[in-house]
Amino acid sequence: MLVCYMKICDNYLFVHCFFLFQWLKIVFLVVIALVSLSTTAKVTYNVTSFGAKGDGNTDSTKAFLSAWASACNSTKTAVIYVPAGTYLLATAVTFAGERCQSSSITIRIYGTLVAPFNYDAIGNSGDWIRFHRVNHLTISGGTLDARGGSLWSCKTSGNSCPSGATTLGIYNSKNIVISGLKSVNSQMFHILLDACINAKLQGVTISASGASPNTDGIHLISSMGVTILNSKIATGDDCISIGPGNSNLWIETVACGPGHGISIGSLGWDLDEPGVENITVTMATFRGTQNGVRIKTWARASNGFVTSATFQHVTMVNVSNPIIIEQRYCPDKNNCPNQVSGVKIRDVVYEDIHGTSATQVAVKLDCSQGNPCTGLRLKDVNLNYVRGGKPAVSSCAYAAGTASGILHPTSCL
Ligand SMILES: *[C@@H]1O[C@H](CO)[C@@H](O)[C@H](O)[C@H]1NC(C)=O
Ligand SMILES: *[C@@H]1O[C@H](CO)[C@@H](O)[C@H](O)[C@H]1NC(C)=O
Ligand SMILES: *[C@@H]1O[C@H](CO)[C@@H](O)[C@H](O)[C@H]1NC(C)=O
Ligand SMILES: *[C@@H]1O[C@H](CO)[C@@H](O)[C@H](O)[C@H]1NC(C)=O
């Protein structure tokens, strides 16, 4: 800077100072770049280098576990690379994260992971592919095919068969991203998040026969801050099921059908049960599903609750129960001693719900005699009954709230 004040020649000095400044700036930027490079440096583990074979026949379970152990043990950002091909994971497999050193692990899948055709191989193990206590996990691309068809046949034939495995179960984990993943033909639930915090599922495709038993698309338990975006789910059971203890859930642009729709519940089986809070479903489409947006509770004593749920900008196409609250759920009238649900439902908004109903009762708000629903709000609900030439109707029991805007059928609140 001293040079600048020597006033020998203004022009020359200006140029001189300018270059000095530029030079310092470049040095500074290079240092920053080197520092950030060393902290974001990533290391790739190719499953084929650990012995995985994409031939569809070789059991690659051990290779995947070894690749995970190395990625987990890395002190850098780790990527597990699964090239194109069909990889058999012949047994249930758990990827444990509690001792991982890596700041994050990404599993980039270009291939398909398959389970054995014999359903017994994984049918009693809870989950086929399980992640436990992982922080910063991304699963991107790929297909999971649990080949559940033979187990569905066993179940529907009434024979005794294993309960079936969830295809992808993630437990006690944080900061999860699942992106562009496809899951087909799960034995049971396709994707389960249990006790997870901050998860984003986007561009997920789930597909199973409309007649397959218990093949829920995405099942959530006790999780917080889950976002599900731009996904397409066809199953034989719930598209997305929201169990006890979930909060701050955001579901946007999800297409469901066939299947049983998006369901909060079943809740209230246990007396002591965590509640469900702050759930948003926006821009969903239901096509030929049994339900659209449902809240379902057992007719049993419970201190569970549902507080603040919003269903908005939803399109129904030939849906049997487009809007439904059912608090008298008790199949076979078993285990529900006084037939009253203890679950308190309040502040549920249905806004801009339009399309067609496959049954005459398009809006059914059947709340608990012991704990009536409060703060229900219907705004711009326009549902037509597709058959029979009769107008759609709504039905309310123990339901309190307000209605405004377009209301077809006429509100019973
Ligand atoms: C992984 O391994 C396969 C087979 O050896 C190879 O074709 C592929 O290029 C590798 N990919 C990466 C990213 O290392
Ligand atoms: C994990 O890394 C440590 C050194 O950082 C090494 O001693 C150990 O063998 C590695 N374990 C595995 C399973 O790779
Ligand atoms: C509700 O959940 C959303 C995410 O789905 C979150 O952004 C918002 O802050 C939550 N609201 C409250 C009151 O916790
Ligand atoms: C509507 O759904 C009902 C029963 O779910 C089905 O029988 C009927 O064929 C469907 N109609 C159309 C037009 O898809």
Short mmCIF file of C-alpha atoms and ligand atoms in Angstrom, two decimals:
data_model
loop_
_atom_site.label_atom_id
_atom_site.label_comp_id
_atom_site.label_asym_id
_atom_site.label_seq_id
_atom_site.Cartn_x
_atom_site.Cartn_y
_atom_site.Cartn_z
CA MET A 1 0.00 0.00 0.00
CA LEU A 2 2.94 2.36 0.63
CA VAL A 3 3.65 2.34 -3.11
CA CYS A 4 0.27 3.83 -3.73
CA TYR A 5 1.05 6.95 -1.84
CA MET A 6 4.35 7.73 -3.57
CA LYS A 7 2.59 9.83 -6.22
CA ILE A 8 5.20 9.23 -8.91
CA CYS A 9 2.64 8.68 -11.57
CA ASP A 10 -1.00 8.26 -10.77
CA ASN A 11 -1.70 5.94 -13.63
CA TYR A 12 1.26 3.69 -13.00
CA LEU A 13 0.54 3.49 -9.28
CA PHE A 14 -3.09 2.72 -9.84
CA VAL A 15 -2.17 -0.17 -12.14
CA HIS A 16 0.43 -1.39 -9.71
CA CYS A 17 -1.98 -1.44 -6.75
CA PHE A 18 -4.70 -3.06 -8.82
CA PHE A 19 -2.45 -5.98 -9.75
CA LEU A 20 -1.23 -6.38 -6.21
CA PHE A 21 -4.83 -6.57 -5.04
CA GLN A 22 -5.77 -9.07 -7.78
CA TRP A 23 -2.78 -11.19 -6.91
CA LEU A 24 -3.73 -11.34 -3.22
CA LYS A 25 -7.27 -12.23 -4.21
CA ILE A 26 -6.10 -15.14 -6.37
CA VAL A 27 -3.89 -16.51 -3.60
CA PHE A 28 -6.82 -16.25 -1.20
CA LEU A 29 -9.19 -18.08 -3.59
CA VAL A 30 -6.69 -20.88 -4.24
CA VAL A 31 -6.27 -21.44 -0.51
CA ILE A 32 -10.04 -21.56 -0.02
CA ALA A 33 -10.42 -24.01 -2.93
CA LEU A 34 -7.71 -26.32 -1.55
CA VAL A 35 -9.25 -26.30 1.91
CA SER A 36 -12.75 -27.07 0.62
CA LEU A 37 -11.41 -29.73 -1.76
CA SER A 38 -9.74 -31.57 1.10
CA THR A 39 -12.93 -31.53 3.20
CA THR A 40 -15.30 -32.51 0.36
CA ALA A 41 -12.95 -35.04 -1.19
CA LYS A 42 -14.89 -38.17 -1.93
CA VAL A 43 -13.93 -41.73 -2.38
CA THR A 44 -15.83 -44.22 -4.52
CA TYR A 45 -16.30 -47.89 -3.76
CA ASN A 46 -17.46 -50.00 -6.68
CA VAL A 47 -19.37 -53.06 -5.46
CA THR A 48 -17.90 -55.13 -8.29
CA SER A 49 -14.43 -54.53 -6.77
CA PHE A 50 -15.72 -56.30 -3.66
CA GLY A 51 -16.91 -59.33 -5.64
CA ALA A 52 -20.50 -58.35 -6.53
CA LYS A 53 -21.69 -59.79 -9.82
CA GLY A 54 -24.49 -58.29 -11.86
CA ASP A 55 -25.39 -61.67 -13.35
CA GLY A 56 -28.62 -62.15 -11.38
CA ASN A 57 -27.41 -65.45 -9.87
CA THR A 58 -24.39 -64.79 -7.70
CA ASP A 59 -25.24 -63.83 -4.15
CA SER A 60 -23.73 -60.36 -3.76
CA THR A 61 -24.80 -59.80 -0.15
CA LYS A 62 -21.25 -60.11 1.24
CA ALA A 63 -19.82 -57.82 -1.43
CA PHE A 64 -22.39 -55.13 -0.63
CA LEU A 65 -21.62 -55.46 3.08
CA SER A 66 -17.87 -55.16 2.43
CA ALA A 67 -18.39 -52.08 0.26
CA TRP A 68 -20.51 -50.60 3.04
CA ALA A 69 -17.88 -51.39 5.69
CA SER A 70 -15.24 -49.57 3.64
CA ALA A 71 -17.48 -46.59 2.85
CA CYS A 72 -18.55 -46.35 6.46
CA ASN A 73 -14.95 -46.55 7.64
CA SER A 74 -13.75 -43.89 5.24
CA THR A 75 -12.93 -40.51 6.72
CA LYS A 76 -14.11 -38.84 3.52
CA THR A 77 -17.43 -38.48 1.75
CA ALA A 78 -18.12 -41.96 0.45
CA VAL A 79 -19.93 -43.14 -2.67
CA ILE A 80 -20.90 -46.76 -3.18
CA TYR A 81 -21.30 -47.36 -6.87
CA VAL A 82 -23.57 -50.13 -8.15
CA PRO A 83 -23.12 -50.47 -11.92
CA ALA A 84 -25.86 -51.66 -14.29
CA GLY A 85 -26.75 -55.34 -13.88
CA THR A 86 -28.93 -57.54 -11.68
CA TYR A 87 -27.54 -58.24 -8.23
CA LEU A 88 -28.96 -60.99 -6.05
CA LEU A 89 -29.15 -60.16 -2.33
CA ALA A 90 -30.09 -63.65 -1.18
CA THR A 91 -30.61 -62.90 2.51
CA ALA A 92 -31.79 -60.04 4.65
CA VAL A 93 -29.01 -57.49 5.03
CA THR A 94 -28.41 -54.73 7.60
CA PHE A 95 -26.22 -51.71 6.91
CA ALA A 96 -25.32 -50.32 10.30
CA GLY A 97 -24.18 -46.74 10.62
CA GLU A 98 -23.41 -46.23 14.29
CA ARG A 99 -19.64 -46.59 13.90
CA CYS A 100 -19.26 -44.79 10.58
CA GLN A 101 -16.46 -42.27 10.20
CA SER A 102 -17.55 -40.86 6.83
CA SER A 103 -19.39 -37.55 6.81
CA SER A 104 -21.90 -38.98 4.34
CA ILE A 105 -22.54 -42.08 2.27
CA THR A 106 -24.21 -42.06 -1.15
CA ILE A 107 -25.31 -45.30 -2.76
CA ARG A 108 -25.59 -44.66 -6.47
CA ILE A 109 -27.44 -47.51 -8.11
CA TYR A 110 -27.61 -48.05 -11.87
CA GLY A 111 -28.64 -51.68 -11.56
CA THR A 112 -31.41 -53.78 -10.00
CA LEU A 113 -31.21 -55.56 -6.66
CA VAL A 114 -33.32 -58.71 -6.48
CA ALA A 115 -34.40 -61.07 -3.70
CA PRO A 116 -34.59 -64.84 -4.22
CA PHE A 117 -37.77 -66.24 -5.79
CA ASN A 118 -38.22 -68.44 -2.70
CA TYR A 119 -40.01 -66.12 -0.29
CA ASP A 120 -38.80 -68.01 2.79
CA ALA A 121 -35.28 -66.62 2.27
CA ILE A 122 -36.31 -63.20 3.61
CA GLY A 123 -39.97 -63.67 4.57
CA ASN A 124 -39.45 -63.76 8.34
CA SER A 125 -36.67 -61.24 8.66
CA GLY A 126 -38.64 -58.03 9.08
CA ASP A 127 -36.77 -56.16 6.36
CA TRP A 128 -34.95 -57.30 3.27
CA ILE A 129 -32.62 -54.27 3.13
CA ARG A 130 -32.24 -52.46 6.45
CA PHE A 131 -30.34 -49.32 7.44
CA HIS A 132 -29.82 -48.64 11.10
CA ARG A 133 -28.49 -45.52 12.82
CA VAL A 134 -27.10 -43.82 9.74
CA ASN A 135 -26.54 -40.07 9.48
CA HIS A 136 -26.35 -38.45 6.00
CA LEU A 137 -27.34 -41.29 3.71
CA THR A 138 -28.36 -40.82 0.08
CA ILE A 139 -29.77 -43.63 -2.04
CA SER A 140 -30.03 -42.57 -5.63
CA GLY A 141 -31.49 -44.39 -8.62
CA GLY A 142 -31.81 -48.13 -9.06
CA THR A 143 -34.54 -50.70 -8.71
CA LEU A 144 -35.36 -52.97 -5.76
CA ASP A 145 -37.34 -56.05 -6.74
CA ALA A 146 -38.27 -58.25 -3.77
CA ARG A 147 -40.17 -60.68 -6.05
CA GLY A 148 -43.09 -60.82 -3.64
CA GLY A 149 -45.57 -62.40 -6.06
CA SER A 150 -45.29 -65.95 -4.71
CA LEU A 151 -45.78 -64.76 -1.12
CA TRP A 152 -48.91 -62.80 -2.12
CA SER A 153 -50.31 -66.01 -3.68
CA CYS A 154 -49.51 -67.92 -0.50
CA LYS A 155 -51.25 -65.29 1.64
CA THR A 156 -54.35 -65.00 -0.53
CA SER A 157 -54.69 -68.78 -0.77
CA GLY A 158 -55.12 -68.88 3.02
CA ASN A 159 -52.14 -71.19 3.57
CA SER A 160 -49.81 -70.43 6.43
CA CYS A 161 -46.92 -68.37 5.16
CA PRO A 162 -44.35 -65.93 6.56
CA SER A 163 -45.55 -62.41 7.23
CA GLY A 164 -43.18 -61.03 4.61
CA ALA A 165 -40.33 -58.54 4.65
CA THR A 166 -40.36 -54.79 4.15
CA THR A 167 -38.21 -54.10 1.09
CA LEU A 168 -36.30 -51.08 2.44
CA GLY A 169 -36.46 -50.28 6.16
CA ILE A 170 -34.62 -47.28 7.62
CA TYR A 171 -34.46 -46.98 11.41
CA ASN A 172 -33.20 -44.37 13.88
CA SER A 173 -31.50 -42.42 11.13
CA LYS A 174 -31.05 -38.77 10.24
CA ASN A 175 -30.64 -36.69 7.08
CA ILE A 176 -31.76 -39.27 4.56
CA VAL A 177 -32.32 -38.66 0.85
CA ILE A 178 -33.93 -41.27 -1.38
CA SER A 179 -34.05 -40.08 -4.93
CA GLY A 180 -35.14 -41.71 -8.18
CA LEU A 181 -35.44 -45.12 -6.56
CA LYS A 182 -37.90 -47.68 -7.89
CA SER A 183 -39.33 -50.47 -5.71
CA VAL A 184 -41.43 -53.21 -7.24
CA ASN A 185 -43.25 -56.26 -5.90
CA SER A 186 -42.42 -55.97 -2.23
CA GLN A 187 -43.41 -58.89 -0.01
CA MET A 188 -44.88 -56.36 2.45
CA PHE A 189 -44.28 -52.60 2.87
CA HIS A 190 -42.06 -51.16 0.15
CA ILE A 191 -40.35 -48.39 2.14
CA LEU A 192 -40.48 -47.90 5.91
CA LEU A 193 -39.04 -45.01 7.92
CA ASP A 194 -39.10 -45.65 11.65
CA ALA A 195 -37.77 -43.09 14.15
CA CYS A 196 -36.06 -41.01 11.49
CA ILE A 197 -35.40 -37.27 11.48
CA ASN A 198 -35.19 -35.18 8.33
CA ALA A 199 -35.74 -37.37 5.30
CA LYS A 200 -36.48 -36.44 1.71
CA LEU A 201 -37.95 -38.94 -0.73
CA GLN A 202 -38.26 -37.66 -4.26
CA GLY A 203 -38.97 -39.13 -7.67
CA VAL A 204 -39.71 -42.49 -6.08
CA THR A 205 -41.70 -45.05 -8.08
CA ILE A 206 -43.44 -47.90 -6.28
CA SER A 207 -45.34 -50.62 -8.00
CA ALA A 208 -47.16 -53.76 -6.89
CA SER A 209 -50.40 -55.41 -7.97
CA GLY A 210 -53.63 -53.79 -6.78
CA ALA A 211 -54.54 -57.18 -5.31
CA SER A 212 -51.31 -57.71 -3.34
CA PRO A 213 -51.81 -57.87 0.45
CA ASN A 214 -50.10 -55.36 2.83
CA THR A 215 -47.83 -53.89 0.19
CA ASP A 216 -48.05 -50.30 1.52
CA GLY A 217 -45.97 -47.90 -0.55
CA ILE A 218 -44.36 -45.77 2.15
CA HIS A 219 -45.02 -46.43 5.83
CA LEU A 220 -43.93 -43.88 8.42
CA ILE A 221 -43.61 -44.40 12.18
CA SER A 222 -42.38 -41.91 14.79
CA SER A 223 -40.53 -39.78 12.28
CA MET A 224 -40.07 -36.03 12.08
CA GLY A 225 -39.47 -33.76 9.10
CA VAL A 226 -40.13 -36.24 6.30
CA THR A 227 -40.79 -34.81 2.82
CA ILE A 228 -42.16 -36.93 -0.03
CA LEU A 229 -42.12 -35.27 -3.47
CA ASN A 230 -42.98 -36.13 -7.07
CA SER A 231 -43.61 -39.80 -6.53
CA LYS A 232 -45.85 -42.40 -8.12
CA ILE A 233 -47.22 -45.21 -6.01
CA ALA A 234 -49.32 -48.19 -7.16
CA THR A 235 -49.95 -50.89 -4.55
CA GLY A 236 -52.46 -53.28 -3.02
CA ASP A 237 -52.60 -51.37 0.27
CA ASP A 238 -52.01 -47.80 1.49
CA CYS A 239 -50.16 -45.50 -0.88
CA ILE A 240 -48.63 -43.73 2.14
CA SER A 241 -49.53 -44.74 5.68
CA ILE A 242 -48.79 -42.44 8.58
CA GLY A 243 -48.55 -44.26 11.89
CA PRO A 244 -48.31 -42.92 15.44
CA GLY A 245 -45.66 -40.36 16.40
CA ASN A 246 -45.12 -38.62 13.07
CA SER A 247 -44.79 -34.85 12.83
CA ASN A 248 -43.89 -32.15 10.29
CA LEU A 249 -44.61 -34.36 7.31
CA TRP A 250 -44.90 -32.78 3.84
CA ILE A 251 -46.28 -34.77 0.90
CA GLU A 252 -46.35 -32.96 -2.45
CA THR A 253 -47.25 -34.08 -5.97
CA VAL A 254 -47.80 -37.75 -5.29
CA ALA A 255 -49.90 -39.91 -7.62
CA CYS A 256 -51.62 -42.88 -5.96
CA GLY A 257 -53.49 -45.78 -7.53
CA PRO A 258 -54.35 -48.54 -7.40
CA GLY A 259 -54.34 -48.96 -3.62
CA HIS A 260 -55.98 -47.68 -0.47
CA GLY A 261 -54.94 -44.02 -0.64
CA ILE A 262 -53.07 -41.84 1.85
CA SER A 263 -53.95 -42.76 5.39
CA ILE A 264 -53.22 -41.27 8.79
CA GLY A 265 -53.55 -44.49 10.77
CA SER A 266 -54.44 -46.87 11.88
CA LEU A 267 -53.99 -45.02 15.15
CA GLY A 268 -55.12 -45.72 18.66
CA TRP A 269 -54.41 -49.40 19.05
CA ASP A 270 -52.32 -48.66 22.15
CA LEU A 271 -53.55 -46.81 25.20
CA ASP A 272 -50.29 -44.88 25.40
CA GLU A 273 -49.50 -43.68 21.96
CA PRO A 274 -47.62 -40.68 20.54
CA GLY A 275 -49.78 -38.34 18.45
CA VAL A 276 -49.60 -37.23 14.84
CA GLU A 277 -49.02 -33.53 14.22
CA ASN A 278 -48.56 -31.05 11.37
CA ILE A 279 -49.19 -33.17 8.27
CA THR A 280 -49.58 -31.59 4.82
CA VAL A 281 -50.69 -33.37 1.66
CA THR A 282 -50.73 -31.07 -1.35
CA MET A 283 -51.27 -31.61 -5.09
CA ALA A 284 -51.96 -35.33 -4.83
CA THR A 285 -53.87 -37.39 -7.39
CA PHE A 286 -55.81 -40.54 -6.55
CA ARG A 287 -56.91 -42.80 -9.37
CA GLY A 288 -59.29 -45.70 -8.70
CA THR A 289 -58.21 -46.02 -5.07
CA GLN A 290 -60.32 -47.34 -2.20
CA ASN A 291 -59.77 -44.11 -0.24
CA GLY A 292 -58.43 -40.68 -1.02
CA VAL A 293 -57.39 -38.92 2.15
CA ARG A 294 -58.24 -40.94 5.23
CA ILE A 295 -57.85 -40.74 8.99
CA LYS A 296 -58.48 -44.08 10.62
CA THR A 297 -58.46 -44.99 14.31
CA TRP A 298 -59.25 -48.12 16.24
CA ALA A 299 -62.43 -48.02 18.34
CA ARG A 300 -60.31 -48.50 21.46
CA ALA A 301 -59.21 -46.46 24.45
CA SER A 302 -56.10 -44.41 23.63
CA ASN A 303 -54.51 -41.07 24.42
CA GLY A 304 -53.32 -40.67 20.81
CA PHE A 305 -54.26 -37.64 18.72
CA VAL A 306 -54.18 -36.00 15.31
CA THR A 307 -53.57 -32.24 15.37
CA SER A 308 -53.17 -30.00 12.30
CA ALA A 309 -53.52 -31.96 9.11
CA THR A 310 -54.05 -30.21 5.77
CA PHE A 311 -55.18 -31.90 2.57
CA GLN A 312 -55.21 -29.46 -0.33
CA HIS A 313 -55.31 -29.29 -4.15
CA VAL A 314 -56.23 -32.94 -4.46
CA THR A 315 -57.69 -34.60 -7.57
CA MET A 316 -59.86 -37.69 -7.11
CA VAL A 317 -60.60 -39.95 -10.08
CA ASN A 318 -63.23 -42.60 -9.32
CA VAL A 319 -62.20 -42.96 -5.67
CA SER A 320 -64.51 -44.99 -3.41
CA ASN A 321 -64.08 -42.82 -0.27
CA PRO A 322 -62.47 -39.55 -1.36
CA ILE A 323 -62.62 -37.85 2.07
CA ILE A 324 -62.99 -40.12 5.06
CA ILE A 325 -62.50 -40.11 8.80
CA GLU A 326 -63.30 -43.47 10.35
CA GLN A 327 -62.98 -43.75 14.09
CA ARG A 328 -64.95 -46.92 14.52
CA TYR A 329 -62.38 -49.20 12.94
CA CYS A 330 -62.67 -52.65 14.47
CA PRO A 331 -62.54 -55.44 11.92
CA ASP A 332 -64.26 -58.60 13.16
CA LYS A 333 -65.53 -56.53 16.13
CA ASN A 334 -62.70 -57.99 18.17
CA ASN A 335 -60.48 -56.28 20.76
CA CYS A 336 -62.58 -53.12 20.95
CA PRO A 337 -64.33 -53.55 24.33
CA ASN A 338 -66.42 -50.36 24.38
CA GLN A 339 -66.26 -49.51 20.68
CA VAL A 340 -65.17 -45.90 21.26
CA SER A 341 -61.93 -44.39 19.99
CA GLY A 342 -59.87 -42.30 22.39
CA VAL A 343 -57.96 -40.58 19.58
CA LYS A 344 -58.69 -36.83 19.47
CA ILE A 345 -58.80 -35.35 16.00
CA ARG A 346 -58.63 -31.59 15.63
CA ASP A 347 -57.85 -28.90 13.07
CA VAL A 348 -58.06 -30.86 9.86
CA VAL A 349 -58.38 -28.81 6.65
CA TYR A 350 -59.73 -30.12 3.34
CA GLU A 351 -59.22 -27.46 0.70
CA ASP A 352 -59.68 -27.64 -3.07
CA ILE A 353 -60.53 -31.33 -3.24
CA HIS A 354 -62.16 -32.08 -6.58
CA GLY A 355 -63.01 -34.92 -8.94
CA THR A 356 -65.16 -38.01 -8.86
CA SER A 357 -66.33 -40.47 -6.23
CA ALA A 358 -67.04 -44.13 -7.01
CA THR A 359 -69.65 -44.28 -4.21
CA GLN A 360 -72.46 -41.94 -3.30
CA VAL A 361 -70.97 -40.93 0.06
CA ALA A 362 -68.11 -38.75 -1.12
CA VAL A 363 -67.43 -37.11 2.25
CA LYS A 364 -67.64 -39.25 5.38
CA LEU A 365 -66.65 -37.77 8.74
CA ASP A 366 -67.37 -40.53 11.22
CA CYS A 367 -65.74 -39.34 14.44
CA SER A 368 -65.57 -40.77 17.93
CA GLN A 369 -68.62 -40.62 20.16
CA GLY A 370 -66.33 -40.22 23.17
CA ASN A 371 -63.97 -37.70 21.52
CA PRO A 372 -65.74 -35.78 18.76
CA CYS A 373 -63.62 -34.19 16.03
CA THR A 374 -63.18 -30.42 16.36
CA GLY A 375 -61.97 -27.72 14.01
CA LEU A 376 -62.65 -29.63 10.79
CA ARG A 377 -62.67 -27.25 7.83
CA LEU A 378 -64.04 -27.92 4.36
CA LYS A 379 -63.29 -25.31 1.70
CA ASP A 380 -63.96 -25.72 -2.02
CA VAL A 381 -64.79 -29.39 -2.07
CA ASN A 382 -66.26 -30.44 -5.40
CA LEU A 383 -66.84 -34.17 -5.75
CA ASN A 384 -69.26 -35.84 -8.13
CA TYR A 385 -70.67 -39.32 -7.95
CA VAL A 386 -69.78 -41.11 -11.17
CA ARG A 387 -72.55 -43.67 -11.33
CA GLY A 388 -76.21 -44.00 -10.56
CA GLY A 389 -77.28 -40.50 -11.63
CA LYS A 390 -77.77 -39.57 -7.97
CA PRO A 391 -75.95 -36.65 -6.37
CA ALA A 392 -73.02 -37.32 -4.06
CA VAL A 393 -73.75 -36.88 -0.35
CA SER A 394 -71.79 -36.27 2.80
CA SER A 395 -72.24 -37.92 6.17
CA CYS A 396 -71.13 -36.66 9.58
CA ALA A 397 -71.11 -38.14 13.08
CA TYR A 398 -69.66 -36.31 16.09
CA ALA A 399 -67.89 -33.92 13.70
CA ALA A 400 -67.66 -30.18 14.36
CA GLY A 401 -66.16 -27.48 12.18
CA THR A 402 -66.87 -25.04 9.37
CA ALA A 403 -67.44 -25.18 5.63
CA SER A 404 -67.01 -22.50 2.96
CA GLY A 405 -66.65 -21.93 -0.79
CA ILE A 406 -67.90 -24.48 -3.31
CA LEU A 407 -69.44 -27.43 -1.49
CA HIS A 408 -70.53 -30.42 -3.59
CA PRO A 409 -71.81 -32.45 -1.89
CA THR A 410 -73.49 -30.11 0.58
CA SER A 411 -71.54 -30.07 3.82
CA CYS A 412 -72.91 -31.89 6.85
CA LEU A 413 -70.73 -29.97 9.29
C1 LIG B 1 -17.26 -50.29 -11.60
O1 LIG B 1 -16.84 -51.55 -12.02
C2 LIG B 1 -17.39 -51.95 -13.26
C3 LIG B 1 -16.99 -53.39 -13.53
O2 LIG B 1 -15.69 -53.65 -13.11
C4 LIG B 1 -16.90 -51.02 -14.36
O3 LIG B 1 -17.47 -51.38 -15.59
C5 LIG B 1 -17.31 -49.61 -14.01
O4 LIG B 1 -16.78 -48.70 -14.94
C6 LIG B 1 -16.84 -49.25 -12.62
N1 LIG B 1 -17.39 -47.93 -12.33
C7 LIG B 1 -16.80 -47.03 -11.53
C8 LIG B 1 -17.47 -45.70 -11.39
O5 LIG B 1 -15.78 -47.29 -10.93
C1 LIG B 2 -11.02 -48.93 9.21
O1 LIG B 2 -9.94 -48.00 9.16
C2 LIG B 2 -8.87 -48.24 10.04
C3 LIG B 2 -7.85 -47.12 9.88
O2 LIG B 2 -8.44 -45.90 9.59
C4 LIG B 2 -8.28 -49.59 9.74
O3 LIG B 2 -7.29 -49.88 10.70
C5 LIG B 2 -9.37 -50.67 9.77
O4 LIG B 2 -8.82 -51.90 9.35
C6 LIG B 2 -10.48 -50.31 8.84
N1 LIG B 2 -11.55 -51.29 8.92
C7 LIG B 2 -12.21 -51.73 7.83
C8 LIG B 2 -13.32 -52.69 8.10
O5 LIG B 2 -11.95 -51.38 6.72
C1 LIG B 3 -44.90 -28.05 9.96
O1 LIG B 3 -44.14 -28.84 9.10
C2 LIG B 3 -43.47 -28.14 8.07
C3 LIG B 3 -42.76 -29.14 7.21
O2 LIG B 3 -43.66 -30.05 6.70
C4 LIG B 3 -42.50 -27.14 8.68
O3 LIG B 3 -41.91 -26.39 7.65
C5 LIG B 3 -43.24 -26.23 9.65
O4 LIG B 3 -42.33 -25.40 10.30
C6 LIG B 3 -43.99 -27.06 10.67
N1 LIG B 3 -44.79 -26.20 11.51
C7 LIG B 3 -44.71 -26.20 12.82
C8 LIG B 3 -45.61 -25.27 13.55
O5 LIG B 3 -43.93 -26.93 13.42
C1 LIG B 4 -64.80 -46.94 -10.77
O1 LIG B 4 -64.49 -47.76 -9.65
C2 LIG B 4 -65.38 -48.86 -9.54
C3 LIG B 4 -65.11 -49.56 -8.21
O2 LIG B 4 -63.97 -49.13 -7.60
C4 LIG B 4 -65.24 -49.77 -10.73
O3 LIG B 4 -66.10 -50.87 -10.61
C5 LIG B 4 -65.53 -48.98 -12.00
O4 LIG B 4 -65.28 -49.79 -13.12
C6 LIG B 4 -64.70 -47.73 -12.07
N1 LIG B 4 -65.15 -46.92 -13.17
C7 LIG B 4 -64.33 -46.35 -14.02
C8 LIG B 4 -64.95 -45.49 -15.07
O5 LIG B 4 -63.13 -46.49 -13.97
#
